[in-house]
mmCIF file of C-alpha atoms in Angstrom:
data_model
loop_
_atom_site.group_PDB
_atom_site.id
_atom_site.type_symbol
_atom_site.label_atom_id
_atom_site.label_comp_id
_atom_site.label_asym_id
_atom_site.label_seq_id
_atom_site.Cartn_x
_atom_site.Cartn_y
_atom_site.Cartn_z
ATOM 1 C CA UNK W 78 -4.428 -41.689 170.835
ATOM 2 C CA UNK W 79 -7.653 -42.700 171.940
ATOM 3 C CA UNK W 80 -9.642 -39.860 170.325
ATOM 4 C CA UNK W 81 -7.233 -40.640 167.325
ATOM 5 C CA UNK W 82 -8.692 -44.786 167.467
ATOM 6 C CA UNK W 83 -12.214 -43.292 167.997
ATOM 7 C CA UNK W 84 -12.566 -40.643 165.127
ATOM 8 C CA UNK W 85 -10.665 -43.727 163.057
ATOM 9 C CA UNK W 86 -13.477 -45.685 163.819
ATOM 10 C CA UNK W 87 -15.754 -43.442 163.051
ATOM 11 C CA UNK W 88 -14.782 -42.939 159.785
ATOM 12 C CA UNK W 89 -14.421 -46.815 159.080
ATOM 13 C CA UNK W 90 -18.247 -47.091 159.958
ATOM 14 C CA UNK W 91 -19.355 -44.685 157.839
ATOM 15 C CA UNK W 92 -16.904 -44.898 154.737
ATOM 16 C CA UNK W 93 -18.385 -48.910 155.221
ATOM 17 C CA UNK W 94 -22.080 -47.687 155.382
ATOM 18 C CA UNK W 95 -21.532 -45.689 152.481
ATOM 19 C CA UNK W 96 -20.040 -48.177 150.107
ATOM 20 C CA UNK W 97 -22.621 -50.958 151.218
ATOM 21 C CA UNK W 98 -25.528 -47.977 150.433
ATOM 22 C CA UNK W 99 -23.737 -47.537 147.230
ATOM 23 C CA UNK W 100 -23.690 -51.247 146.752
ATOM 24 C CA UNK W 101 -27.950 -51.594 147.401
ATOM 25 C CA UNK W 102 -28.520 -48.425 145.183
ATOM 26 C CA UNK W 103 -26.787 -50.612 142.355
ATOM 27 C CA UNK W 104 -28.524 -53.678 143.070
ATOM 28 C CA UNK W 105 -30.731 -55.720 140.573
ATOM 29 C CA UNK W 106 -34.379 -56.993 141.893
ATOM 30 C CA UNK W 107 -33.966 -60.682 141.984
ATOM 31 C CA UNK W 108 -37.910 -61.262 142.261
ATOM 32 C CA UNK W 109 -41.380 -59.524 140.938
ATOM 33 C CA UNK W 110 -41.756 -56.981 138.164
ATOM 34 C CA UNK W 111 -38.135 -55.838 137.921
ATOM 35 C CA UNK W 112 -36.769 -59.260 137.927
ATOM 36 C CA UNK W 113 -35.055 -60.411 134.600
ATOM 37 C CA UNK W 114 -37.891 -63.257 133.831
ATOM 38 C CA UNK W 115 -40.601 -60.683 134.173
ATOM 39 C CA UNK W 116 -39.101 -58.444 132.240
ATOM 40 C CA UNK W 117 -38.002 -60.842 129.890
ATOM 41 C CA UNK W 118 -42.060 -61.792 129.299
ATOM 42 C CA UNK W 119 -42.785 -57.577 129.237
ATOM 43 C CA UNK W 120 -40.476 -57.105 126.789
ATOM 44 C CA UNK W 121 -41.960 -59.625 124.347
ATOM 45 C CA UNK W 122 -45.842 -59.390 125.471
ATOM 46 C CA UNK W 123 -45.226 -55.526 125.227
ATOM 47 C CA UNK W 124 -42.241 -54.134 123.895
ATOM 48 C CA UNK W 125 -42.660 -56.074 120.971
ATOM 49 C CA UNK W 126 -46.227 -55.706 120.112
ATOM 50 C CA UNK W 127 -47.874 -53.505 118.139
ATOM 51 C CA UNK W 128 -51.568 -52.264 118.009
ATOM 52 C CA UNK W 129 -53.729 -51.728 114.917
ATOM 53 C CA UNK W 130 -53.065 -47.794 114.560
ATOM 54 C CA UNK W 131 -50.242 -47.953 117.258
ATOM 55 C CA UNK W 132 -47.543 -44.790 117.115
ATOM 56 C CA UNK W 133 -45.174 -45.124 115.183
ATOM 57 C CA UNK W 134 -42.144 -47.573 116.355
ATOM 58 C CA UNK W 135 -38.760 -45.879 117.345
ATOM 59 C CA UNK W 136 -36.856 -48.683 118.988
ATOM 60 C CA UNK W 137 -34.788 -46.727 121.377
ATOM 61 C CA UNK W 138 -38.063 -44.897 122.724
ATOM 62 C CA UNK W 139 -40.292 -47.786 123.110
ATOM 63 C CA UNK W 140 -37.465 -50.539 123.883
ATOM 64 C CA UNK W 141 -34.727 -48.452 125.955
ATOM 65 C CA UNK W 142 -36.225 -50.242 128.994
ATOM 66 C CA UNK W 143 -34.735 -53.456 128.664
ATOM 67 C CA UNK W 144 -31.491 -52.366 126.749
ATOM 68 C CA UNK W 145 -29.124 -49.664 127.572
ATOM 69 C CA UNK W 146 -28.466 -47.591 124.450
ATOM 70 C CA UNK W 147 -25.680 -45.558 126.262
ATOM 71 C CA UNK W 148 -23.296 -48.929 126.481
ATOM 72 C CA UNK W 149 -25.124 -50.732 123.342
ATOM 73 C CA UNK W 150 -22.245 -53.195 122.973
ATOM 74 C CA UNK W 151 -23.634 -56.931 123.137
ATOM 75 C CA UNK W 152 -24.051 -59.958 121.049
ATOM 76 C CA UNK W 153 -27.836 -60.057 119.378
ATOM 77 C CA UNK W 154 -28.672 -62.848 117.043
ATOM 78 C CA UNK W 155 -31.849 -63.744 115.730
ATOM 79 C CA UNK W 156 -33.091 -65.785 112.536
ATOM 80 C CA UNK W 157 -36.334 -63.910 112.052
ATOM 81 C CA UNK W 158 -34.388 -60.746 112.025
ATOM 82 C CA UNK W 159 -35.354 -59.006 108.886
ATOM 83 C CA UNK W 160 -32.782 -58.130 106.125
ATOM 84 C CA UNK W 161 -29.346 -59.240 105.151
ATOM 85 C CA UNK W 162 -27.799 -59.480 109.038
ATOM 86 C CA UNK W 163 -29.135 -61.750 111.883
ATOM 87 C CA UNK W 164 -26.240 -61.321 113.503
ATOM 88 C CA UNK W 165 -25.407 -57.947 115.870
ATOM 89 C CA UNK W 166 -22.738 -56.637 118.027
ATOM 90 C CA UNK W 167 -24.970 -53.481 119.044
ATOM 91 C CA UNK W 168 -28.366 -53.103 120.606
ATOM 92 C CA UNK W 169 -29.354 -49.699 118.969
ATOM 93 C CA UNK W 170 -28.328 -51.027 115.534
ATOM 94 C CA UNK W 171 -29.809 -54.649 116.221
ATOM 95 C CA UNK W 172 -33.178 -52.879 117.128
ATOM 96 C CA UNK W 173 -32.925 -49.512 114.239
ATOM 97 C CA UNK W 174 -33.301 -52.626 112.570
ATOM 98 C CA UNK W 175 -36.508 -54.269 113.058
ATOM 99 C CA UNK W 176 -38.550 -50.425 112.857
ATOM 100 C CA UNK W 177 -38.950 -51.285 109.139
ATOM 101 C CA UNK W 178 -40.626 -54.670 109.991
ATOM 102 C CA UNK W 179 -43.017 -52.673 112.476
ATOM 103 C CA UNK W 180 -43.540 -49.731 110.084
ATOM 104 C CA UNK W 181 -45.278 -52.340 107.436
ATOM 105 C CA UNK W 182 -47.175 -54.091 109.980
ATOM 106 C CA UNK W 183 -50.438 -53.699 111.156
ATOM 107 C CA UNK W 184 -50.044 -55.371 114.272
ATOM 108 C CA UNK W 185 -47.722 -57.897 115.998
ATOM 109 C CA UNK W 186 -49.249 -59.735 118.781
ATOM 110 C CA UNK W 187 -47.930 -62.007 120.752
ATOM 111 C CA UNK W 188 -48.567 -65.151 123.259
ATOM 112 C CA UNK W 189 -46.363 -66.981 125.825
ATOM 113 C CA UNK W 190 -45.835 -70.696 125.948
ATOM 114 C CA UNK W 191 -43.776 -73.062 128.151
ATOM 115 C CA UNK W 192 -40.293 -73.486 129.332
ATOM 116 C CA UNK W 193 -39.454 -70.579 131.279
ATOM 117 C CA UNK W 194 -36.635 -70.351 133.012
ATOM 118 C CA UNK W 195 -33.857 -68.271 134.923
ATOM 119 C CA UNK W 196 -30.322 -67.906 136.475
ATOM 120 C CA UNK W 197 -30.064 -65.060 138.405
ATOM 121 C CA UNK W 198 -27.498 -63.450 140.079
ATOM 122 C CA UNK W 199 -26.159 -60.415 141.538
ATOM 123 C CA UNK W 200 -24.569 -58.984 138.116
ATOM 124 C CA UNK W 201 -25.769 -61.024 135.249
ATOM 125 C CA UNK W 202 -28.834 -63.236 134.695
ATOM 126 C CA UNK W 203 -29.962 -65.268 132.016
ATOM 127 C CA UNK W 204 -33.765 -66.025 131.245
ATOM 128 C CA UNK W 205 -35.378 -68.211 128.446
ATOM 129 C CA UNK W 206 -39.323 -68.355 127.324
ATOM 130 C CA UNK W 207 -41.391 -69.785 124.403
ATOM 131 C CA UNK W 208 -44.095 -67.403 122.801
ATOM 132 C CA UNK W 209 -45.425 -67.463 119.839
ATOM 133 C CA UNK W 210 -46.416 -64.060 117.432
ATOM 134 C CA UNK W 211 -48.790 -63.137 114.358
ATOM 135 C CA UNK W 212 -47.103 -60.445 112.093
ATOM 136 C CA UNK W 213 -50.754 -59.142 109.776
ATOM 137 C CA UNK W 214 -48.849 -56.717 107.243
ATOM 138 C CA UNK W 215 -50.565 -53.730 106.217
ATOM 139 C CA UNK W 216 -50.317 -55.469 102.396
ATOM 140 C CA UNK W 217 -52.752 -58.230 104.352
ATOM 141 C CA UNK W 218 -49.822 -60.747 104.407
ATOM 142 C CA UNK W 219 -49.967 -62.830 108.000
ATOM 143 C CA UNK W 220 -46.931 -64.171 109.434
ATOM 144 C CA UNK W 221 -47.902 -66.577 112.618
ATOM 145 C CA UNK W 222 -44.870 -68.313 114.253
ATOM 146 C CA UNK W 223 -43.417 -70.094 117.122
ATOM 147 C CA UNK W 224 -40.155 -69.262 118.544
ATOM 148 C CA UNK W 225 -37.858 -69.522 121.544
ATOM 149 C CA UNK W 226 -36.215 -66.722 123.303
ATOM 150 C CA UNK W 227 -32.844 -66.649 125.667
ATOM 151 C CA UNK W 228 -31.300 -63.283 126.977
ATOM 152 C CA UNK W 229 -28.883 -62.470 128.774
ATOM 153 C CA UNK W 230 -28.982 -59.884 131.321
ATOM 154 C CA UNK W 231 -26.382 -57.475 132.929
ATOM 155 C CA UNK W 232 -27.314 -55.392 136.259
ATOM 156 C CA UNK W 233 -26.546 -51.530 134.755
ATOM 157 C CA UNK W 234 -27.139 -49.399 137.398
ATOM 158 C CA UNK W 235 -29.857 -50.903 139.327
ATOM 159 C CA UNK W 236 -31.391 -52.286 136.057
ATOM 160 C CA UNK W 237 -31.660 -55.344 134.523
ATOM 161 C CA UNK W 238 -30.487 -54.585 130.502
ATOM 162 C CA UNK W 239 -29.969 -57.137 127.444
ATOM 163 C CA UNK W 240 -26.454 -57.071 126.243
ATOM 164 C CA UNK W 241 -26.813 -60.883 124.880
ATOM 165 C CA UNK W 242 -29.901 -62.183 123.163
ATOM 166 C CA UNK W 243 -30.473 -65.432 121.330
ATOM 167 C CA UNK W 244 -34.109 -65.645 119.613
ATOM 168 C CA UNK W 245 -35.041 -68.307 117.041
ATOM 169 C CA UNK W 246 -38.612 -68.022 115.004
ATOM 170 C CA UNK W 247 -40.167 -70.535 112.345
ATOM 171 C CA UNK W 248 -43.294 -70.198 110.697
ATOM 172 C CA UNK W 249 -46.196 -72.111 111.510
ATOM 173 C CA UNK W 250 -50.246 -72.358 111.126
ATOM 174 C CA UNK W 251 -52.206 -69.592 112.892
ATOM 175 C CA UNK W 252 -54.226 -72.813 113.610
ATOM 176 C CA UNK W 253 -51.097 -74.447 115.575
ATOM 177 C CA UNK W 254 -50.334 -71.799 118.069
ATOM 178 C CA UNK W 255 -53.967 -70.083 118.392
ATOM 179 C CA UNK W 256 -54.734 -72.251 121.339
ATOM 180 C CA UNK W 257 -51.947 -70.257 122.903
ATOM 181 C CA UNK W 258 -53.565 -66.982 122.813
ATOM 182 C CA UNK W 259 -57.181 -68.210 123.867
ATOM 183 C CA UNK W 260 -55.260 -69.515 126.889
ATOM 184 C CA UNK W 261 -53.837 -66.161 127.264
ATOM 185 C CA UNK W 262 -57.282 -64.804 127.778
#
């Protein structure tokens, strides 16, 4: 019986060991690059911009970072979004549709501004940031505005991915919102 209490044991401590390894290999970073509000600034300061003679923009090869295209499902909303639908209920649809808006641009820059925040936990987080963007179209058109951005973040994996955004946009000056992007400098 006592080899039968020992070898029980045994197993306990490593069937426990194994689910709390399984548990750390599925864990979000809470803090630095991989944390939701840093990604939340990457994905606007770079997933979002676009270069003067940049490649082409395919959302799910430049964006699948911060959304998981295998489980899209989610609630995207957004009032700059372009054409008839601001409202989404899947990421590769929400973001097939903004490669038209890219596609006529010749760049979209950003800037960040103020009011950053976060909630996170273990599972889901939820960040919020001002920025402001310039959208020059290749017909010569500008488009500078200010906006505010609040996602929603769900731990897939061991990564942080959007399943709920909330952005709102509204045009401004370029000469209200450049002091943001000398500051950026």
């Amino acid at each position: 019986m006592t080899h039968l209490k020992s070898a029980l044991s045994i197993v306990l401590v490593f069937s426990l060991g194994s689910v709390q390894l399984q548990a750390a290999e599925h864990t979000c970073a809470q803090t630095g690059a991989d944390s939701p509000l840093e990604l939340h600034k990457h994905w606007i300061m770079k997933g979002w911009e676009k270069k003067t003679d940049a490649p082409e923009f395919i959302f799910a090869t430049k964006m699948s970072r911060y959304y998981n295209l295998q489980d899209p499902a989610g609630i995207y909303w957004d009032n700059f979004a372009p054409g008839d639908n601001q409202l989404f209920d899947n990421a590769a649809t929400y973001g097939a549709n903004w490669e038209g808006l890219q596609a006529n641009a010749e760049s979209v820059t950003h800037a960040l501004t103020e009011g950053h925040s976060e909630l996170v936990g273990d599972k889901v987080s939820s960040t919020t940031i001002g920025f402001v963007g310039t959208i020059t179209q290749k017909s010569g058109g500008v488009i500078p505005f200010n906006g505010r951005s609040q996602l929603g973040w769900r731990c897939d994996s061991g990564d942080w991915k959007i399943h709920q955004e909330l952005n709102y946009a509204w045009v401004v000056t370029a000469e209200e919102i450049a002091h943001y992007y000398k500051a950026g400098k």
